[in-house]
Short mmCIF file of C-alpha atoms in Angstrom, two decimals:
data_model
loop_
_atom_site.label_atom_id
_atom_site.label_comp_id
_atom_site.label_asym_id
_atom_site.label_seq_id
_atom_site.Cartn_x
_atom_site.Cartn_y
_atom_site.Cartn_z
CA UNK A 187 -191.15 -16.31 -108.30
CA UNK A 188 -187.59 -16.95 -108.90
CA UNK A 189 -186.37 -20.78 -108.90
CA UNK A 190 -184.62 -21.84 -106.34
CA UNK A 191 -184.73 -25.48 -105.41
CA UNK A 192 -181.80 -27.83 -104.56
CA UNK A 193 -184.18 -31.01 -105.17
CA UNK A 194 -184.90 -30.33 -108.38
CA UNK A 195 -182.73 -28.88 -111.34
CA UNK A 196 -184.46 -27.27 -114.60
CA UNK A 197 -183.80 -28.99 -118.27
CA UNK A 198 -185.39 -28.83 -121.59
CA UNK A 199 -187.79 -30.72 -123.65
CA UNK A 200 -188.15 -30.39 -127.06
CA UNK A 201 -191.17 -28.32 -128.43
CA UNK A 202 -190.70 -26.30 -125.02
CA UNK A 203 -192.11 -22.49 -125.53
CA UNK A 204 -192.02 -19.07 -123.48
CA UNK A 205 -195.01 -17.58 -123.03
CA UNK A 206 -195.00 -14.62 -121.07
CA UNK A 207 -191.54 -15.21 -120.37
CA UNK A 208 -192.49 -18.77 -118.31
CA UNK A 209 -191.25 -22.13 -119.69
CA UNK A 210 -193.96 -24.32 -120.80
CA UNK A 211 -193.40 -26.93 -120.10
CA UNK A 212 -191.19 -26.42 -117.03
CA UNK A 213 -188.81 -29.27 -116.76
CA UNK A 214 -187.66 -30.37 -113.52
CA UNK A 215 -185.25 -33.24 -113.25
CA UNK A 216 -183.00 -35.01 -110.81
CA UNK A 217 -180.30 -32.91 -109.40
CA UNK A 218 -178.12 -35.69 -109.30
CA UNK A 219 -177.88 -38.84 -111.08
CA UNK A 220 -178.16 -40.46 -107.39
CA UNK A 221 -180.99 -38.49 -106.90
CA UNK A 222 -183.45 -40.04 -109.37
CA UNK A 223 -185.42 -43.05 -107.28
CA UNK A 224 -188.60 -42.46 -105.96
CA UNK A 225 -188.32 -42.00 -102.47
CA UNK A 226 -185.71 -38.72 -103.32
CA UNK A 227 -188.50 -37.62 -105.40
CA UNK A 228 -191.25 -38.18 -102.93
CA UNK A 229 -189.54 -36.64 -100.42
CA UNK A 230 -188.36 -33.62 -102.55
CA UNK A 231 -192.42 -32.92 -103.38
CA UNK A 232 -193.27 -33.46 -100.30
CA UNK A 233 -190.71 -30.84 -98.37
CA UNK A 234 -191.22 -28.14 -101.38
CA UNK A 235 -195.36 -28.58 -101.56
CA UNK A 236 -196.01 -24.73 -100.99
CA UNK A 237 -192.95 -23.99 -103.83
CA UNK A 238 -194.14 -26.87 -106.14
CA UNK A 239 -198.13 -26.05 -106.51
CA UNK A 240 -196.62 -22.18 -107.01
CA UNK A 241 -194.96 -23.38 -109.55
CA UNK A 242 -197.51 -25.14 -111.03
CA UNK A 243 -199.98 -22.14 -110.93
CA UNK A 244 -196.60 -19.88 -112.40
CA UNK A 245 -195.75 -22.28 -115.31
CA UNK A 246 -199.27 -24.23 -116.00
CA UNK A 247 -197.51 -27.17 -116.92
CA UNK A 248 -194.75 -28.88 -115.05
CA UNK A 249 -192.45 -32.29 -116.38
CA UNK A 250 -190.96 -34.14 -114.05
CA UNK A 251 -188.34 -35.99 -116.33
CA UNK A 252 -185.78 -38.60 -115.05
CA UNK A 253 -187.21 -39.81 -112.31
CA UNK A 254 -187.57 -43.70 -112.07
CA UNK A 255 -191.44 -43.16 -111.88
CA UNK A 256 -192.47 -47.56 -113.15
CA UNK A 257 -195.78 -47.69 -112.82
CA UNK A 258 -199.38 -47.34 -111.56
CA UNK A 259 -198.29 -47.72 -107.77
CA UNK A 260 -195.35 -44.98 -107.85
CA UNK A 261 -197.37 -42.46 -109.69
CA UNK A 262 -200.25 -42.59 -107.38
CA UNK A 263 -197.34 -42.56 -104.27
CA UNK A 264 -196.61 -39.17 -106.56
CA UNK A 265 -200.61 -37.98 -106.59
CA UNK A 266 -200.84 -38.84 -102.73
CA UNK A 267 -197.73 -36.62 -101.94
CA UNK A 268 -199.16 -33.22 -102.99
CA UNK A 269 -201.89 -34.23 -100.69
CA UNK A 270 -204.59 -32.72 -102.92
CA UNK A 271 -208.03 -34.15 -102.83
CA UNK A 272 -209.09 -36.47 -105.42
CA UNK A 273 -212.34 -35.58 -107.98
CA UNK A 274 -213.19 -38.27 -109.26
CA UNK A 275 -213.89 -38.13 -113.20
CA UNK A 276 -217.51 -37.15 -115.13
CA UNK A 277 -217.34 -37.19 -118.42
CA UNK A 278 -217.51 -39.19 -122.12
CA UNK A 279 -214.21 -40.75 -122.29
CA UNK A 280 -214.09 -44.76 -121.89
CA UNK A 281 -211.56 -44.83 -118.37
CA UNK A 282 -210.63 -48.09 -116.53
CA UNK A 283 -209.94 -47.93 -112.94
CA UNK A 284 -205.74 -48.93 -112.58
CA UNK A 285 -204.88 -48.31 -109.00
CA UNK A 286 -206.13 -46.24 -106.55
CA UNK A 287 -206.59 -42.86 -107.63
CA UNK A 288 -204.95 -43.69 -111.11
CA UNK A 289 -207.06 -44.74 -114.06
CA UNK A 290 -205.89 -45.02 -117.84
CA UNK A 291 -206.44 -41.86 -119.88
CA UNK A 292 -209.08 -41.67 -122.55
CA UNK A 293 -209.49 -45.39 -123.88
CA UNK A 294 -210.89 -44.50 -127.21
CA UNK A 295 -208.85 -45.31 -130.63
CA UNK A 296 -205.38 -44.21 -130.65
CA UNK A 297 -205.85 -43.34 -134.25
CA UNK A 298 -208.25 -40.64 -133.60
CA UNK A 299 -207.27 -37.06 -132.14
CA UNK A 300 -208.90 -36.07 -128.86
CA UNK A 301 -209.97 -32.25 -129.23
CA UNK A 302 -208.29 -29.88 -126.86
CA UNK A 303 -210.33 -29.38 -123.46
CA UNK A 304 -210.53 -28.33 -120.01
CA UNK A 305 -211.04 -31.73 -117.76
CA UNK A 306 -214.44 -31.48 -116.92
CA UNK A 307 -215.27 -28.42 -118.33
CA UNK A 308 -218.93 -28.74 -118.28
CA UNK A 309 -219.03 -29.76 -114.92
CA UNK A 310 -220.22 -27.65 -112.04
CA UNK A 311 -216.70 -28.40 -109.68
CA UNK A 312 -213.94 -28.84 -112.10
CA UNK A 313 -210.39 -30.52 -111.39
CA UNK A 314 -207.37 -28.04 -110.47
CA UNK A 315 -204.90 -29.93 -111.56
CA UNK A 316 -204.82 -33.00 -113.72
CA UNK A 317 -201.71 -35.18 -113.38
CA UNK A 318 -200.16 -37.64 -116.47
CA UNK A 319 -197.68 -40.46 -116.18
CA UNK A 320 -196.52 -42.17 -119.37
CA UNK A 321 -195.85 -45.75 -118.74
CA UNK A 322 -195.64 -47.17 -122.68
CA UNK A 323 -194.56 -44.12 -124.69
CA UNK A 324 -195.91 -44.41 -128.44
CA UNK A 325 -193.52 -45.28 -130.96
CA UNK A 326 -194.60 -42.79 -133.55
CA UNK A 327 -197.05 -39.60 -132.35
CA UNK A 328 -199.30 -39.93 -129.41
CA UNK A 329 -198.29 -36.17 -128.13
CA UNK A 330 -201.09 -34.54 -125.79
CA UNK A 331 -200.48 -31.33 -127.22
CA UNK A 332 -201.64 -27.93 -124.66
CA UNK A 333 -202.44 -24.63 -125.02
CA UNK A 334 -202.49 -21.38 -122.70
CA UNK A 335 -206.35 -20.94 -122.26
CA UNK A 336 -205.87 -17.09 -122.05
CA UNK A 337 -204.23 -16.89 -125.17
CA UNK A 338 -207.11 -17.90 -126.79
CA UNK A 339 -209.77 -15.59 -125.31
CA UNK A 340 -207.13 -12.63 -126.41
CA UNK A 341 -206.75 -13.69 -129.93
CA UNK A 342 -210.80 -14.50 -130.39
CA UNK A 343 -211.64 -10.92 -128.66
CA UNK A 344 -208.91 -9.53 -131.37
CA UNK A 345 -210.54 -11.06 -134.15
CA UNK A 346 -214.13 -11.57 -133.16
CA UNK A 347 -215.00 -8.83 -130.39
CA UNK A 348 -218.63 -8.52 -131.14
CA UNK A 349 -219.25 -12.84 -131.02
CA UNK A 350 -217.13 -13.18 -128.29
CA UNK A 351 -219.08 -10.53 -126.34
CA UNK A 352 -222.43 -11.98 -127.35
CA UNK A 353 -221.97 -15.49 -126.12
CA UNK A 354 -220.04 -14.19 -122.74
CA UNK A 355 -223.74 -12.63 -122.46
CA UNK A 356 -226.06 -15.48 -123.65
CA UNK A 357 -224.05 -18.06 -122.30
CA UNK A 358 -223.70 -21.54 -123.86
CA UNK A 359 -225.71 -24.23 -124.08
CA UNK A 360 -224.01 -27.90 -124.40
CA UNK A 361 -225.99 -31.71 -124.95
CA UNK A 362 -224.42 -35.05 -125.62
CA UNK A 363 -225.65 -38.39 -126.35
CA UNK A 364 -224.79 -41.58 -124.27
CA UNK A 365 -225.29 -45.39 -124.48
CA UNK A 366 -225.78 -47.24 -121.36
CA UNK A 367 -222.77 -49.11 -121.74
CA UNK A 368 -219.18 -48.52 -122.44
CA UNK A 369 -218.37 -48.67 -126.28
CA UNK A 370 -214.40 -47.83 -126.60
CA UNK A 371 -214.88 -48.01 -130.26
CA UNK A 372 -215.03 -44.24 -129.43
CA UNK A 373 -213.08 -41.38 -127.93
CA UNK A 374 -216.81 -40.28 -126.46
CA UNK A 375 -217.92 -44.00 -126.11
CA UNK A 376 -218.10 -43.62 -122.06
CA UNK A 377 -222.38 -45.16 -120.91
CA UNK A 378 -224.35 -43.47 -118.89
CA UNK A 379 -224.35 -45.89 -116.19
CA UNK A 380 -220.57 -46.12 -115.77
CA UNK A 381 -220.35 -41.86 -115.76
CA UNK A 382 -223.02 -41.71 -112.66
CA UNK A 383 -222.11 -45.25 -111.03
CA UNK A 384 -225.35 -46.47 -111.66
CA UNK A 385 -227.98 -48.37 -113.78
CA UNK A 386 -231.24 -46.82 -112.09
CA UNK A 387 -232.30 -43.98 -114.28
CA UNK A 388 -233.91 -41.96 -110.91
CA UNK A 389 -230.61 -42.37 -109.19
CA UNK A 390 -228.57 -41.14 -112.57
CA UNK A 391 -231.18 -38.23 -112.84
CA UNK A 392 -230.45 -37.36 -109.37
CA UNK A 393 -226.74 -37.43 -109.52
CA UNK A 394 -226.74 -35.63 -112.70
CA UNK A 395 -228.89 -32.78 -111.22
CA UNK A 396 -226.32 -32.41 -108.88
CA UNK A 397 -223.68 -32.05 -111.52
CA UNK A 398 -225.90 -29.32 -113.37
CA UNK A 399 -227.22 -31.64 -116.21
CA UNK A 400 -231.00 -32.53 -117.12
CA UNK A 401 -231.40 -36.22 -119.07
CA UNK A 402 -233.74 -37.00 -121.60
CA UNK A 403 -233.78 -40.77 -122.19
CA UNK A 404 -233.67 -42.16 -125.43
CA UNK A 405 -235.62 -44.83 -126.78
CA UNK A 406 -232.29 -47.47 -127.57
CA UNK A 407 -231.72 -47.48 -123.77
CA UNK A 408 -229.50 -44.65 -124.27
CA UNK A 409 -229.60 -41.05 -123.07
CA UNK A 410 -229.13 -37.22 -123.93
CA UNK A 411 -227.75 -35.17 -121.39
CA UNK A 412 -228.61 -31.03 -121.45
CA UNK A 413 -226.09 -28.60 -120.08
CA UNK A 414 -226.32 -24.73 -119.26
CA UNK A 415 -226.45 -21.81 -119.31
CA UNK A 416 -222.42 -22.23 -119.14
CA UNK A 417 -219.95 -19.63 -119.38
CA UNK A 418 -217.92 -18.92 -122.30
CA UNK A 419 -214.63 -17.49 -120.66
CA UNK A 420 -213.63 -17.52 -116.55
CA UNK A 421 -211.02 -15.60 -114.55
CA UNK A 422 -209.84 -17.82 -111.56
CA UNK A 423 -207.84 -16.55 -108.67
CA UNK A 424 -203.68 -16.22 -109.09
CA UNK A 425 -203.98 -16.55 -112.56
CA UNK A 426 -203.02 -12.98 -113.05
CA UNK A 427 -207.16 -11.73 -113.90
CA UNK A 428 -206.45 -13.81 -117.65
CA UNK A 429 -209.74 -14.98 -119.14
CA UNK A 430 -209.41 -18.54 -119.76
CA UNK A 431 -211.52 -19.86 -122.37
CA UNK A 432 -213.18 -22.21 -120.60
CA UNK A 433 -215.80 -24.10 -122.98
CA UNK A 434 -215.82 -26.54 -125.37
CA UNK A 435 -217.57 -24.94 -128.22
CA UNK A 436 -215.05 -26.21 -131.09
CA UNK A 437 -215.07 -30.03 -129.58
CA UNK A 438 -218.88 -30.24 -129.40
CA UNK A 439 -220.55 -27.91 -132.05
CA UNK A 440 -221.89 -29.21 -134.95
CA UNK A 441 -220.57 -33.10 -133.94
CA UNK A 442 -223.20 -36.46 -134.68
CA UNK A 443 -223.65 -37.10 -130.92
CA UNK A 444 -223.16 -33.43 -129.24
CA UNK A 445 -223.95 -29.80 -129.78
CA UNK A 446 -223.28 -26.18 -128.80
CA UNK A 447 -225.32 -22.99 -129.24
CA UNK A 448 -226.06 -19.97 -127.33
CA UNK A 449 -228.24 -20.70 -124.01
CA UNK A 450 -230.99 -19.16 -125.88
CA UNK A 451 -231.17 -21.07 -128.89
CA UNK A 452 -228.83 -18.87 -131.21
CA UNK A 453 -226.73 -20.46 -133.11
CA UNK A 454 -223.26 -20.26 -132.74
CA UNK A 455 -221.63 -18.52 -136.35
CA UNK A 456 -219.50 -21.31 -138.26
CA UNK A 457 -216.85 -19.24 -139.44
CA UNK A 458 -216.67 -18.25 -135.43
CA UNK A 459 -215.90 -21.94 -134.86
CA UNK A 460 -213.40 -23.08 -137.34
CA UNK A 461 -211.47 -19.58 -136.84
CA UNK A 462 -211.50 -20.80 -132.97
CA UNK A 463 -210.21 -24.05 -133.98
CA UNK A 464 -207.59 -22.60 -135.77
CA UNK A 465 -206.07 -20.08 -133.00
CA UNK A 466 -206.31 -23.14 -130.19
CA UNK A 467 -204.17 -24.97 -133.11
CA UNK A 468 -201.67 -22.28 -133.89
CA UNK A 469 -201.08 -21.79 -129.36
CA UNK A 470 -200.55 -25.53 -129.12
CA UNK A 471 -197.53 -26.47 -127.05
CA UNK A 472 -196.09 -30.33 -127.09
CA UNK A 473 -193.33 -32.56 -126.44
CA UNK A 474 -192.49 -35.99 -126.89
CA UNK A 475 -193.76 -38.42 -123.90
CA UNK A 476 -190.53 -40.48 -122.57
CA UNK A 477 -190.89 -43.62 -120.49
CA UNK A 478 -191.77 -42.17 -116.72
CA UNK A 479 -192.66 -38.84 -117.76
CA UNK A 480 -194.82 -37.25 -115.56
CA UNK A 481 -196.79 -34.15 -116.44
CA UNK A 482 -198.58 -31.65 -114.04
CA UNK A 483 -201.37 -29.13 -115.67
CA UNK A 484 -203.13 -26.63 -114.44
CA UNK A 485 -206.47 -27.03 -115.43
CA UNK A 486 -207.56 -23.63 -114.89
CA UNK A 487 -205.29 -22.72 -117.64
CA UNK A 488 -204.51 -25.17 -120.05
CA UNK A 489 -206.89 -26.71 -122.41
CA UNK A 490 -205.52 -30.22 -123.61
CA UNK A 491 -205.54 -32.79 -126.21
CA UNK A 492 -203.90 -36.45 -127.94
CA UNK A 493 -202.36 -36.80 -131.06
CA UNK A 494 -203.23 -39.48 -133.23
CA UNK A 495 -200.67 -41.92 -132.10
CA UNK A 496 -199.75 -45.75 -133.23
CA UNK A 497 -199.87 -48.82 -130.91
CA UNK A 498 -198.57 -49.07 -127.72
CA UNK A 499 -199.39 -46.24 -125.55
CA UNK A 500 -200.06 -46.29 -122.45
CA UNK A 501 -200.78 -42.98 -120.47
CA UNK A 502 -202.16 -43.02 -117.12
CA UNK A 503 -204.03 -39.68 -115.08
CA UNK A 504 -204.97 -38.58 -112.14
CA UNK A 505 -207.44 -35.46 -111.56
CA UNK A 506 -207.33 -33.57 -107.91
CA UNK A 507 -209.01 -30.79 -106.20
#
């Protein structure tokens, strides 16, 4: 799809790369200096919808740069204007509601780094498209570094044919562990009674059946939550047939409060891991968050992370159908 939009003209970023010939990120900014306040914008997305998700889907990860996107209330104007339906988050990152459909990204330390992931991975309905506005850019790090999904299951099938194969098979098996309450001491500090929106443990069994989970509760209140048989890789339509590695095998295996194996007990080879860890690494893509930034990912495509960043950041998200 050639580019060809008068609302929008393409820039540059630094730590932009081409991969498969596409821009990653693609940067769109104002055509016009007087074209920069949000209701150009908002009309501009809302006229070129079709173009825009293309894009999206084309380029995996889109920057809108420029734009005098303030705050909670503009950025969810910007979420509302694709018209996409909201999913509403599952998972073990501390999150506070902000506005709407925006809530603050993963609350845990800033000094920590947040392994690279699908959204919701382990979830049975997964987000399409996860959407990022930076409202307090760090002063020093604080990146949320990406990475072309298919990239990975290449480079792993190169180097490790016969493991890859073998857990495509098997499938994977995933648990976590979970206090009852919010603890944003950690990255993964998210209760159990905040992720299913309730403190009856029949209702949260319920609800986490329905998410493809089994809990096992835990004698400090707490709770361990079992997930699979999961796959290891997925192709998803218009993505060109690439096999996205879709799991989370480096982020959980081997870690004090989660785990990955096989689906049938075999564990998964070490070496296999950190060699993983290394590739996802070595295809990381980032750039430098500027005041109103906002970034669209695909989430079929793009695994994603946070670098260790110092104080104040504030990045808020938005995950959609």
């Amino acid at each position: 799809m050639e580019f060809s939009c008068k609302d929008f003209k393409v820039g540059k970023c630094q730590g932009q790369k081409l991969v498969d010939g596409e821009s990653m990120p693609l940067v769109l900014q104002p055509p016009k200096a007087d074209k920069a306040d949000m209701e150009s914008l908002l009309l501009a997305l809302k006229t070129n919808k079709d173009w825009f998700e293309q894009l999206i889907i084309k380029n995996s990860a889109v920057l809108l740069r420029g734009f005098d996107v303030k705050n909670a209330q503009d950025f969810n104007d910007i979420v509302e204007a694709f018209g996409w339906d909201d999913i509403r988050y599952v998972g073990p990152a501390p999150r506070t509601h902000v506005h709407k459909r925006v809530w603050t990204a993963n609350e845990g330390p800033l000094s920590e780094f947040i392994y690279y992931h699908h959204e919701m991975v382990l979830i049975k309905e997964s987000p399409k498209t996860l959407l990022l506005f930076c409202e307090v850019p760090p002063p020093e790090g604080g990146e949320t570094p990406f990475v072309p999904s298919f990239r990975v299951t290449e480079r792993m099938l190169e180097e490790f044919p016969e493991a890859v194969e073998e857990m495509e098979a098997k499938g994977l098996q995933y648990s976590f562990t979970a206090l009852s309450k919010n603890d944003t001491s950690s990255m993964r500090g998210r209760g159990w009674e905040d992720t299913f929106g309730t403190s009856d443990r029949e209702e949260a069994e319920r609800r986490a059946e329905a998410l493809g989970m089994d809990l096992e509760w835990l004698p400090n209140g707490g709770v361990k939550a079992v997930l699979g048989p999961r796959s290891l890789t997925r192709e998803f339509d218009r993505r060109k047939g690439r096999r996205m590695w879709f799991n989370t095998v480096v982020g959980m295996h081997g870690k004090e409060i989660s785990s990955a194996s096989m689906a049938d007990g075999t564990e998964i080879p070490e070496n296999v891991v950190k060699r993983c860890g290394e590739i996802i690494e070595e295809e990381s893509i980032q750039f430098k968050w500027e005041k109103g930034d906002v970034a669209i990912f695909d989430n079929m495509a793009l695994l994603h992370g946070r670098r260790p960043s110092k104080p104040p950041r504030r990045v808020l998200v938005a995950t959609c159908k």
